[in-house]
């Protein structure tokens, strides 16, 4: 199973198990998606995976022939004994040069093959790191989301509890003001 399909499956599981409250403006799926798009660890792991993928292409480049072309030119002034023998103090020369080299590795003892394999394994490792980081971030996001929901419920229950206690306090205060109380309190008072 590929990393992408594992990631999609994990995302769907969390999306299906999300709890949506009427007071919650953002669903769990939306929060997970936003986190996956913006979390710095995930972004760094994505760039690392892209870098190792490009390193495989660079290593494969050693299989191909290398062509080097160099060109140069310019003017130079020369003053040496041969020029002075001609009766001139110096002479102006125009020079030009061009070279081309073609190189192809015929046999290197498997060095290029080993380098390409190494880069492939590094790329596979970075893909697994990316998948691992994504799963950890998804889990962390879900835990935080559930904690927020739990805390909101606790706040709502606490407010209901305070309201119930205020109602009870008003009723008891009204009875006390009306002269009602326990018989013991009347005997001791």
mmCIF file with all atom_site columns, C-alpha atoms in Angstrom:
data_model
loop_
_atom_site.group_PDB
_atom_site.id
_atom_site.type_symbol
_atom_site.label_atom_id
_atom_site.label_alt_id
_atom_site.label_comp_id
_atom_site.label_asym_id
_atom_site.label_entity_id
_atom_site.label_seq_id
_atom_site.pdbx_PDB_ins_code
_atom_site.Cartn_x
_atom_site.Cartn_y
_atom_site.Cartn_z
_atom_site.occupancy
_atom_site.B_iso_or_equiv
_atom_site.pdbx_formal_charge
_atom_site.auth_seq_id
_atom_site.auth_comp_id
_atom_site.auth_asym_id
_atom_site.auth_atom_id
_atom_site.pdbx_PDB_model_num
ATOM 1   C CA . UNK A 1 1   ? 0.000   0.000  0.000   1.00 0.00 ? 1   UNK A CA 1
ATOM 2   C CA . UNK A 1 2   ? 1.466   3.370  -0.963  1.00 0.00 ? 2   UNK A CA 1
ATOM 3   C CA . UNK A 1 3   ? 2.076   6.199  1.463   1.00 0.00 ? 3   UNK A CA 1
ATOM 4   C CA . UNK A 1 4   ? -0.467  8.376  -0.305  1.00 0.00 ? 4   UNK A CA 1
ATOM 5   C CA . UNK A 1 5   ? -3.224  5.768  0.044   1.00 0.00 ? 5   UNK A CA 1
ATOM 6   C CA . UNK A 1 6   ? -2.332  5.246  3.728   1.00 0.00 ? 6   UNK A CA 1
ATOM 7   C CA . UNK A 1 7   ? -2.528  8.987  4.297   1.00 0.00 ? 7   UNK A CA 1
ATOM 8   C CA . UNK A 1 8   ? -5.878  9.222  2.509   1.00 0.00 ? 8   UNK A CA 1
ATOM 9   C CA . UNK A 1 9   ? -7.245  6.287  4.494   1.00 0.00 ? 9   UNK A CA 1
ATOM 10  C CA . UNK A 1 10  ? -6.108  7.849  7.770   1.00 0.00 ? 10  UNK A CA 1
ATOM 11  C CA . UNK A 1 11  ? -7.654  11.178 6.819   1.00 0.00 ? 11  UNK A CA 1
ATOM 12  C CA . UNK A 1 12  ? -10.962 9.516  5.897   1.00 0.00 ? 12  UNK A CA 1
ATOM 13  C CA . UNK A 1 13  ? -11.063 7.596  9.187   1.00 0.00 ? 13  UNK A CA 1
ATOM 14  C CA . UNK A 1 14  ? -10.581 10.796 11.160  1.00 0.00 ? 14  UNK A CA 1
ATOM 15  C CA . UNK A 1 15  ? -13.069 12.641 8.980   1.00 0.00 ? 15  UNK A CA 1
ATOM 16  C CA . UNK A 1 16  ? -15.747 9.979  9.495   1.00 0.00 ? 16  UNK A CA 1
ATOM 17  C CA . UNK A 1 17  ? -15.127 9.878  13.245  1.00 0.00 ? 17  UNK A CA 1
ATOM 18  C CA . UNK A 1 18  ? -15.241 13.646 13.682  1.00 0.00 ? 18  UNK A CA 1
ATOM 19  C CA . UNK A 1 19  ? -17.627 15.052 16.205  1.00 0.00 ? 19  UNK A CA 1
ATOM 20  C CA . UNK A 1 20  ? -19.435 18.149 15.068  1.00 0.00 ? 20  UNK A CA 1
ATOM 21  C CA . UNK A 1 21  ? -21.138 20.250 17.700  1.00 0.00 ? 21  UNK A CA 1
ATOM 22  C CA . UNK A 1 22  ? -23.567 23.033 16.882  1.00 0.00 ? 22  UNK A CA 1
ATOM 23  C CA . UNK A 1 23  ? -21.307 25.550 18.648  1.00 0.00 ? 23  UNK A CA 1
ATOM 24  C CA . UNK A 1 24  ? -18.197 24.296 16.813  1.00 0.00 ? 24  UNK A CA 1
ATOM 25  C CA . UNK A 1 25  ? -17.537 26.401 13.736  1.00 0.00 ? 25  UNK A CA 1
ATOM 26  C CA . UNK A 1 26  ? -14.771 24.194 12.285  1.00 0.00 ? 26  UNK A CA 1
ATOM 27  C CA . UNK A 1 27  ? -15.111 20.434 11.837  1.00 0.00 ? 27  UNK A CA 1
ATOM 28  C CA . UNK A 1 28  ? -12.336 18.014 12.664  1.00 0.00 ? 28  UNK A CA 1
ATOM 29  C CA . UNK A 1 29  ? -11.766 17.269 8.978   1.00 0.00 ? 29  UNK A CA 1
ATOM 30  C CA . UNK A 1 30  ? -11.374 20.961 8.166   1.00 0.00 ? 30  UNK A CA 1
ATOM 31  C CA . UNK A 1 31  ? -8.972  21.431 11.057  1.00 0.00 ? 31  UNK A CA 1
ATOM 32  C CA . UNK A 1 32  ? -6.866  18.416 10.029  1.00 0.00 ? 32  UNK A CA 1
ATOM 33  C CA . UNK A 1 33  ? -6.717  19.621 6.419   1.00 0.00 ? 33  UNK A CA 1
ATOM 34  C CA . UNK A 1 34  ? -5.693  23.123 7.476   1.00 0.00 ? 34  UNK A CA 1
ATOM 35  C CA . UNK A 1 35  ? -3.008  21.729 9.768   1.00 0.00 ? 35  UNK A CA 1
ATOM 36  C CA . UNK A 1 36  ? -1.640  19.400 7.084   1.00 0.00 ? 36  UNK A CA 1
ATOM 37  C CA . UNK A 1 37  ? -1.306  22.335 4.697   1.00 0.00 ? 37  UNK A CA 1
ATOM 38  C CA . UNK A 1 38  ? 0.410   24.693 7.120   1.00 0.00 ? 38  UNK A CA 1
ATOM 39  C CA . UNK A 1 39  ? 2.306   22.741 9.805   1.00 0.00 ? 39  UNK A CA 1
ATOM 40  C CA . UNK A 1 40  ? 6.028   23.607 9.618   1.00 0.00 ? 40  UNK A CA 1
ATOM 41  C CA . UNK A 1 41  ? 7.220   20.050 10.317  1.00 0.00 ? 41  UNK A CA 1
ATOM 42  C CA . UNK A 1 42  ? 5.131   18.723 7.450   1.00 0.00 ? 42  UNK A CA 1
ATOM 43  C CA . UNK A 1 43  ? 6.287   21.454 5.088   1.00 0.00 ? 43  UNK A CA 1
ATOM 44  C CA . UNK A 1 44  ? 9.924   20.748 5.992   1.00 0.00 ? 44  UNK A CA 1
ATOM 45  C CA . UNK A 1 45  ? 9.422   17.008 5.454   1.00 0.00 ? 45  UNK A CA 1
ATOM 46  C CA . UNK A 1 46  ? 7.773   17.660 2.064   1.00 0.00 ? 46  UNK A CA 1
ATOM 47  C CA . UNK A 1 47  ? 10.733  19.749 0.960   1.00 0.00 ? 47  UNK A CA 1
ATOM 48  C CA . UNK A 1 48  ? 13.158  17.103 2.238   1.00 0.00 ? 48  UNK A CA 1
ATOM 49  C CA . UNK A 1 49  ? 11.341  14.426 0.236   1.00 0.00 ? 49  UNK A CA 1
ATOM 50  C CA . UNK A 1 50  ? 11.436  16.586 -2.891  1.00 0.00 ? 50  UNK A CA 1
ATOM 51  C CA . UNK A 1 51  ? 15.147  17.179 -2.359  1.00 0.00 ? 51  UNK A CA 1
ATOM 52  C CA . UNK A 1 52  ? 15.927  13.467 -2.070  1.00 0.00 ? 52  UNK A CA 1
ATOM 53  C CA . UNK A 1 53  ? 13.776  12.761 -5.142  1.00 0.00 ? 53  UNK A CA 1
ATOM 54  C CA . UNK A 1 54  ? 15.845  15.257 -7.135  1.00 0.00 ? 54  UNK A CA 1
ATOM 55  C CA . UNK A 1 55  ? 19.042  13.716 -5.731  1.00 0.00 ? 55  UNK A CA 1
ATOM 56  C CA . UNK A 1 56  ? 18.036  10.423 -7.399  1.00 0.00 ? 56  UNK A CA 1
ATOM 57  C CA . UNK A 1 57  ? 17.818  12.220 -10.751 1.00 0.00 ? 57  UNK A CA 1
ATOM 58  C CA . UNK A 1 58  ? 21.206  13.823 -10.168 1.00 0.00 ? 58  UNK A CA 1
ATOM 59  C CA . UNK A 1 59  ? 22.768  10.449 -9.362  1.00 0.00 ? 59  UNK A CA 1
ATOM 60  C CA . UNK A 1 60  ? 21.241  8.964  -12.527 1.00 0.00 ? 60  UNK A CA 1
ATOM 61  C CA . UNK A 1 61  ? 22.939  11.718 -14.511 1.00 0.00 ? 61  UNK A CA 1
ATOM 62  C CA . UNK A 1 62  ? 26.256  9.871  -14.126 1.00 0.00 ? 62  UNK A CA 1
ATOM 63  C CA . UNK A 1 63  ? 24.939  7.207  -16.540 1.00 0.00 ? 63  UNK A CA 1
ATOM 64  C CA . UNK A 1 64  ? 24.838  9.747  -19.372 1.00 0.00 ? 64  UNK A CA 1
ATOM 65  C CA . UNK A 1 65  ? 27.777  11.125 -21.327 1.00 0.00 ? 65  UNK A CA 1
ATOM 66  C CA . UNK A 1 66  ? 29.229  14.441 -20.219 1.00 0.00 ? 66  UNK A CA 1
ATOM 67  C CA . UNK A 1 67  ? 30.037  17.112 -22.781 1.00 0.00 ? 67  UNK A CA 1
ATOM 68  C CA . UNK A 1 68  ? 32.284  20.017 -21.830 1.00 0.00 ? 68  UNK A CA 1
ATOM 69  C CA . UNK A 1 69  ? 32.798  22.973 -24.154 1.00 0.00 ? 69  UNK A CA 1
ATOM 70  C CA . UNK A 1 70  ? 35.184  25.819 -23.409 1.00 0.00 ? 70  UNK A CA 1
ATOM 71  C CA . UNK A 1 71  ? 35.869  28.891 -25.512 1.00 0.00 ? 71  UNK A CA 1
ATOM 72  C CA . UNK A 1 72  ? 38.108  31.836 -24.948 1.00 0.00 ? 72  UNK A CA 1
ATOM 73  C CA . UNK A 1 73  ? 39.416  34.783 -26.835 1.00 0.00 ? 73  UNK A CA 1
ATOM 74  C CA . UNK A 1 74  ? 40.763  38.249 -26.528 1.00 0.00 ? 74  UNK A CA 1
ATOM 75  C CA . UNK A 1 75  ? 43.476  40.663 -27.375 1.00 0.00 ? 75  UNK A CA 1
ATOM 76  C CA . UNK A 1 76  ? 46.874  40.722 -25.768 1.00 0.00 ? 76  UNK A CA 1
ATOM 77  C CA . UNK A 1 77  ? 49.978  42.796 -26.145 1.00 0.00 ? 77  UNK A CA 1
ATOM 78  C CA . UNK A 1 78  ? 53.271  40.921 -26.382 1.00 0.00 ? 78  UNK A CA 1
ATOM 79  C CA . UNK A 1 79  ? 56.755  42.322 -25.879 1.00 0.00 ? 79  UNK A CA 1
ATOM 80  C CA . UNK A 1 80  ? 59.526  39.728 -25.984 1.00 0.00 ? 80  UNK A CA 1
ATOM 81  C CA . UNK A 1 81  ? 62.979  39.390 -27.600 1.00 0.00 ? 81  UNK A CA 1
ATOM 82  C CA . UNK A 1 82  ? 61.555  37.858 -30.792 1.00 0.00 ? 82  UNK A CA 1
ATOM 83  C CA . UNK A 1 83  ? 59.163  40.803 -31.322 1.00 0.00 ? 83  UNK A CA 1
ATOM 84  C CA . UNK A 1 84  ? 61.889  43.352 -30.545 1.00 0.00 ? 84  UNK A CA 1
ATOM 85  C CA . UNK A 1 85  ? 64.169  41.634 -33.072 1.00 0.00 ? 85  UNK A CA 1
ATOM 86  C CA . UNK A 1 86  ? 61.596  42.587 -35.705 1.00 0.00 ? 86  UNK A CA 1
ATOM 87  C CA . UNK A 1 87  ? 62.109  46.218 -34.776 1.00 0.00 ? 87  UNK A CA 1
ATOM 88  C CA . UNK A 1 88  ? 58.821  46.644 -32.927 1.00 0.00 ? 88  UNK A CA 1
ATOM 89  C CA . UNK A 1 89  ? 58.725  47.420 -29.175 1.00 0.00 ? 89  UNK A CA 1
ATOM 90  C CA . UNK A 1 90  ? 55.514  45.338 -28.800 1.00 0.00 ? 90  UNK A CA 1
ATOM 91  C CA . UNK A 1 91  ? 52.943  43.666 -30.937 1.00 0.00 ? 91  UNK A CA 1
ATOM 92  C CA . UNK A 1 92  ? 49.163  43.342 -30.484 1.00 0.00 ? 92  UNK A CA 1
ATOM 93  C CA . UNK A 1 93  ? 47.827  39.823 -30.883 1.00 0.00 ? 93  UNK A CA 1
ATOM 94  C CA . UNK A 1 94  ? 44.300  38.445 -31.116 1.00 0.00 ? 94  UNK A CA 1
ATOM 95  C CA . UNK A 1 95  ? 43.945  34.998 -29.682 1.00 0.00 ? 95  UNK A CA 1
ATOM 96  C CA . UNK A 1 96  ? 41.101  32.522 -29.792 1.00 0.00 ? 96  UNK A CA 1
ATOM 97  C CA . UNK A 1 97  ? 40.689  29.019 -28.455 1.00 0.00 ? 97  UNK A CA 1
ATOM 98  C CA . UNK A 1 98  ? 37.946  26.426 -28.423 1.00 0.00 ? 98  UNK A CA 1
ATOM 99  C CA . UNK A 1 99  ? 37.840  22.985 -26.871 1.00 0.00 ? 99  UNK A CA 1
ATOM 100 C CA . UNK A 1 100 ? 35.222  20.279 -26.576 1.00 0.00 ? 100 UNK A CA 1
ATOM 101 C CA . UNK A 1 101 ? 35.434  17.140 -24.433 1.00 0.00 ? 101 UNK A CA 1
ATOM 102 C CA . UNK A 1 102 ? 33.125  14.144 -24.415 1.00 0.00 ? 102 UNK A CA 1
ATOM 103 C CA . UNK A 1 103 ? 33.300  11.717 -21.479 1.00 0.00 ? 103 UNK A CA 1
ATOM 104 C CA . UNK A 1 104 ? 31.381  8.496  -20.956 1.00 0.00 ? 104 UNK A CA 1
ATOM 105 C CA . UNK A 1 105 ? 31.851  6.097  -18.072 1.00 0.00 ? 105 UNK A CA 1
ATOM 106 C CA . UNK A 1 106 ? 32.255  2.599  -19.461 1.00 0.00 ? 106 UNK A CA 1
ATOM 107 C CA . UNK A 1 107 ? 33.003  0.731  -16.249 1.00 0.00 ? 107 UNK A CA 1
ATOM 108 C CA . UNK A 1 108 ? 33.265  2.094  -12.736 1.00 0.00 ? 108 UNK A CA 1
ATOM 109 C CA . UNK A 1 109 ? 32.904  -1.046 -10.671 1.00 0.00 ? 109 UNK A CA 1
ATOM 110 C CA . UNK A 1 110 ? 29.237  -0.358 -9.844  1.00 0.00 ? 110 UNK A CA 1
ATOM 111 C CA . UNK A 1 111 ? 29.899  3.005  -8.179  1.00 0.00 ? 111 UNK A CA 1
ATOM 112 C CA . UNK A 1 112 ? 27.183  4.870  -10.107 1.00 0.00 ? 112 UNK A CA 1
ATOM 113 C CA . UNK A 1 113 ? 24.708  2.021  -9.623  1.00 0.00 ? 113 UNK A CA 1
ATOM 114 C CA . UNK A 1 114 ? 25.432  2.034  -5.876  1.00 0.00 ? 114 UNK A CA 1
ATOM 115 C CA . UNK A 1 115 ? 25.086  5.825  -5.688  1.00 0.00 ? 115 UNK A CA 1
ATOM 116 C CA . UNK A 1 116 ? 21.723  5.695  -7.485  1.00 0.00 ? 116 UNK A CA 1
ATOM 117 C CA . UNK A 1 117 ? 20.487  2.938  -5.148  1.00 0.00 ? 117 UNK A CA 1
ATOM 118 C CA . UNK A 1 118 ? 21.651  4.908  -2.123  1.00 0.00 ? 118 UNK A CA 1
ATOM 119 C CA . UNK A 1 119 ? 19.721  7.977  -3.270  1.00 0.00 ? 119 UNK A CA 1
ATOM 120 C CA . UNK A 1 120 ? 16.616  5.835  -3.919  1.00 0.00 ? 120 UNK A CA 1
ATOM 121 C CA . UNK A 1 121 ? 16.774  4.456  -0.374  1.00 0.00 ? 121 UNK A CA 1
ATOM 122 C CA . UNK A 1 122 ? 17.261  7.951  1.027   1.00 0.00 ? 122 UNK A CA 1
ATOM 123 C CA . UNK A 1 123 ? 14.184  9.060  -0.912  1.00 0.00 ? 123 UNK A CA 1
ATOM 124 C CA . UNK A 1 124 ? 12.157  6.105  0.400   1.00 0.00 ? 124 UNK A CA 1
ATOM 125 C CA . UNK A 1 125 ? 13.283  6.953  3.920   1.00 0.00 ? 125 UNK A CA 1
ATOM 126 C CA . UNK A 1 126 ? 12.231  10.587 3.546   1.00 0.00 ? 126 UNK A CA 1
ATOM 127 C CA . UNK A 1 127 ? 8.812   9.480  2.226   1.00 0.00 ? 127 UNK A CA 1
ATOM 128 C CA . UNK A 1 128 ? 8.328   7.277  5.294   1.00 0.00 ? 128 UNK A CA 1
ATOM 129 C CA . UNK A 1 129 ? 9.455   10.149 7.533   1.00 0.00 ? 129 UNK A CA 1
ATOM 130 C CA . UNK A 1 130 ? 6.891   12.390 5.853   1.00 0.00 ? 130 UNK A CA 1
ATOM 131 C CA . UNK A 1 131 ? 4.130   9.816  6.385   1.00 0.00 ? 131 UNK A CA 1
ATOM 132 C CA . UNK A 1 132 ? 5.147   9.389  10.019  1.00 0.00 ? 132 UNK A CA 1
ATOM 133 C CA . UNK A 1 133 ? 5.182   13.136 10.652  1.00 0.00 ? 133 UNK A CA 1
ATOM 134 C CA . UNK A 1 134 ? 1.786   13.523 8.987   1.00 0.00 ? 134 UNK A CA 1
ATOM 135 C CA . UNK A 1 135 ? 0.281   10.804 11.171  1.00 0.00 ? 135 UNK A CA 1
ATOM 136 C CA . UNK A 1 136 ? 1.748   12.330 14.336  1.00 0.00 ? 136 UNK A CA 1
ATOM 137 C CA . UNK A 1 137 ? 0.445   15.769 13.405  1.00 0.00 ? 137 UNK A CA 1
ATOM 138 C CA . UNK A 1 138 ? -3.007  14.345 12.584  1.00 0.00 ? 138 UNK A CA 1
ATOM 139 C CA . UNK A 1 139 ? -3.095  12.565 15.945  1.00 0.00 ? 139 UNK A CA 1
ATOM 140 C CA . UNK A 1 140 ? -1.966  15.695 17.764  1.00 0.00 ? 140 UNK A CA 1
ATOM 141 C CA . UNK A 1 141 ? -4.568  17.787 15.934  1.00 0.00 ? 141 UNK A CA 1
ATOM 142 C CA . UNK A 1 142 ? -7.342  15.311 16.766  1.00 0.00 ? 142 UNK A CA 1
ATOM 143 C CA . UNK A 1 143 ? -6.332  15.213 20.422  1.00 0.00 ? 143 UNK A CA 1
ATOM 144 C CA . UNK A 1 144 ? -6.306  19.008 20.601  1.00 0.00 ? 144 UNK A CA 1
ATOM 145 C CA . UNK A 1 145 ? -9.673  19.190 18.834  1.00 0.00 ? 145 UNK A CA 1
ATOM 146 C CA . UNK A 1 146 ? -11.231 16.664 21.205  1.00 0.00 ? 146 UNK A CA 1
ATOM 147 C CA . UNK A 1 147 ? -9.748  18.508 24.205  1.00 0.00 ? 147 UNK A CA 1
ATOM 148 C CA . UNK A 1 148 ? -11.354 21.743 23.013  1.00 0.00 ? 148 UNK A CA 1
ATOM 149 C CA . UNK A 1 149 ? -14.715 20.000 22.645  1.00 0.00 ? 149 UNK A CA 1
ATOM 150 C CA . UNK A 1 150 ? -14.329 18.409 26.088  1.00 0.00 ? 150 UNK A CA 1
ATOM 151 C CA . UNK A 1 151 ? -13.444 21.762 27.658  1.00 0.00 ? 151 UNK A CA 1
ATOM 152 C CA . UNK A 1 152 ? -16.421 23.448 25.981  1.00 0.00 ? 152 UNK A CA 1
ATOM 153 C CA . UNK A 1 153 ? -18.700 20.748 27.359  1.00 0.00 ? 153 UNK A CA 1
ATOM 154 C CA . UNK A 1 154 ? -17.208 21.194 30.830  1.00 0.00 ? 154 UNK A CA 1
ATOM 155 C CA . UNK A 1 155 ? -17.750 24.947 30.628  1.00 0.00 ? 155 UNK A CA 1
ATOM 156 C CA . UNK A 1 156 ? -21.370 24.386 29.540  1.00 0.00 ? 156 UNK A CA 1
ATOM 157 C CA . UNK A 1 157 ? -21.945 21.879 32.385  1.00 0.00 ? 157 UNK A CA 1
ATOM 158 C CA . UNK A 1 158 ? -20.315 24.268 34.868  1.00 0.00 ? 158 UNK A CA 1
ATOM 159 C CA . UNK A 1 159 ? -22.559 27.131 33.721  1.00 0.00 ? 159 UNK A CA 1
ATOM 160 C CA . UNK A 1 160 ? -25.625 24.880 34.072  1.00 0.00 ? 160 UNK A CA 1
ATOM 161 C CA . UNK A 1 161 ? -24.403 23.854 37.526  1.00 0.00 ? 161 UNK A CA 1
ATOM 162 C CA . UNK A 1 162 ? -23.950 27.491 38.579  1.00 0.00 ? 162 UNK A CA 1
ATOM 163 C CA . UNK A 1 163 ? -27.443 28.297 37.258  1.00 0.00 ? 163 UNK A CA 1
ATOM 164 C CA . UNK A 1 164 ? -28.941 25.392 39.213  1.00 0.00 ? 164 UNK A CA 1
ATOM 165 C CA . UNK A 1 165 ? -27.166 26.503 42.390  1.00 0.00 ? 165 UNK A CA 1
ATOM 166 C CA . UNK A 1 166 ? -28.372 30.097 41.915  1.00 0.00 ? 166 UNK A CA 1
ATOM 167 C CA . UNK A 1 167 ? -31.973 28.852 41.563  1.00 0.00 ? 167 UNK A CA 1
ATOM 168 C CA . UNK A 1 168 ? -31.592 26.741 44.725  1.00 0.00 ? 168 UNK A CA 1
ATOM 169 C CA . UNK A 1 169 ? -30.038 29.696 46.567  1.00 0.00 ? 169 UNK A CA 1
ATOM 170 C CA . UNK A 1 170 ? -32.929 31.964 45.557  1.00 0.00 ? 170 UNK A CA 1
ATOM 171 C CA . UNK A 1 171 ? -35.489 29.402 46.752  1.00 0.00 ? 171 UNK A CA 1
ATOM 172 C CA . UNK A 1 172 ? -33.725 28.860 50.083  1.00 0.00 ? 172 UNK A CA 1
ATOM 173 C CA . UNK A 1 173 ? -33.272 32.615 50.564  1.00 0.00 ? 173 UNK A CA 1
ATOM 174 C CA . UNK A 1 174 ? -36.978 33.156 49.885  1.00 0.00 ? 174 UNK A CA 1
ATOM 175 C CA . UNK A 1 175 ? -37.929 30.480 52.439  1.00 0.00 ? 175 UNK A CA 1
ATOM 176 C CA . UNK A 1 176 ? -35.618 31.942 55.057  1.00 0.00 ? 176 UNK A CA 1
ATOM 177 C CA . UNK A 1 177 ? -37.009 35.436 54.481  1.00 0.00 ? 177 UNK A CA 1
ATOM 178 C CA . UNK A 1 178 ? -40.508 33.996 54.742  1.00 0.00 ? 178 UNK A CA 1
ATOM 179 C CA . UNK A 1 179 ? -39.719 32.502 58.154  1.00 0.00 ? 179 UNK A CA 1
ATOM 180 C CA . UNK A 1 180 ? -39.467 28.909 57.103  1.00 0.00 ? 180 UNK A CA 1
ATOM 181 C CA . UNK A 1 181 ? -36.560 26.873 58.412  1.00 0.00 ? 181 UNK A CA 1
ATOM 182 C CA . UNK A 1 182 ? -35.699 23.782 60.284  1.00 0.00 ? 182 UNK A CA 1
ATOM 183 C CA . UNK A 1 183 ? -37.350 23.110 63.599  1.00 0.00 ? 183 UNK A CA 1
ATOM 184 C CA . UNK A 1 184 ? -33.924 22.762 65.265  1.00 0.00 ? 184 UNK A CA 1
ATOM 185 C CA . UNK A 1 185 ? -32.992 26.252 64.178  1.00 0.00 ? 185 UNK A CA 1
ATOM 186 C CA . UNK A 1 186 ? -36.176 27.630 65.760  1.00 0.00 ? 186 UNK A CA 1
ATOM 187 C CA . UNK A 1 187 ? -35.541 25.852 69.058  1.00 0.00 ? 187 UNK A CA 1
ATOM 188 C CA . UNK A 1 188 ? -31.905 26.995 69.238  1.00 0.00 ? 188 UNK A CA 1
ATOM 189 C CA . UNK A 1 189 ? -32.584 30.510 68.057  1.00 0.00 ? 189 UNK A CA 1
#
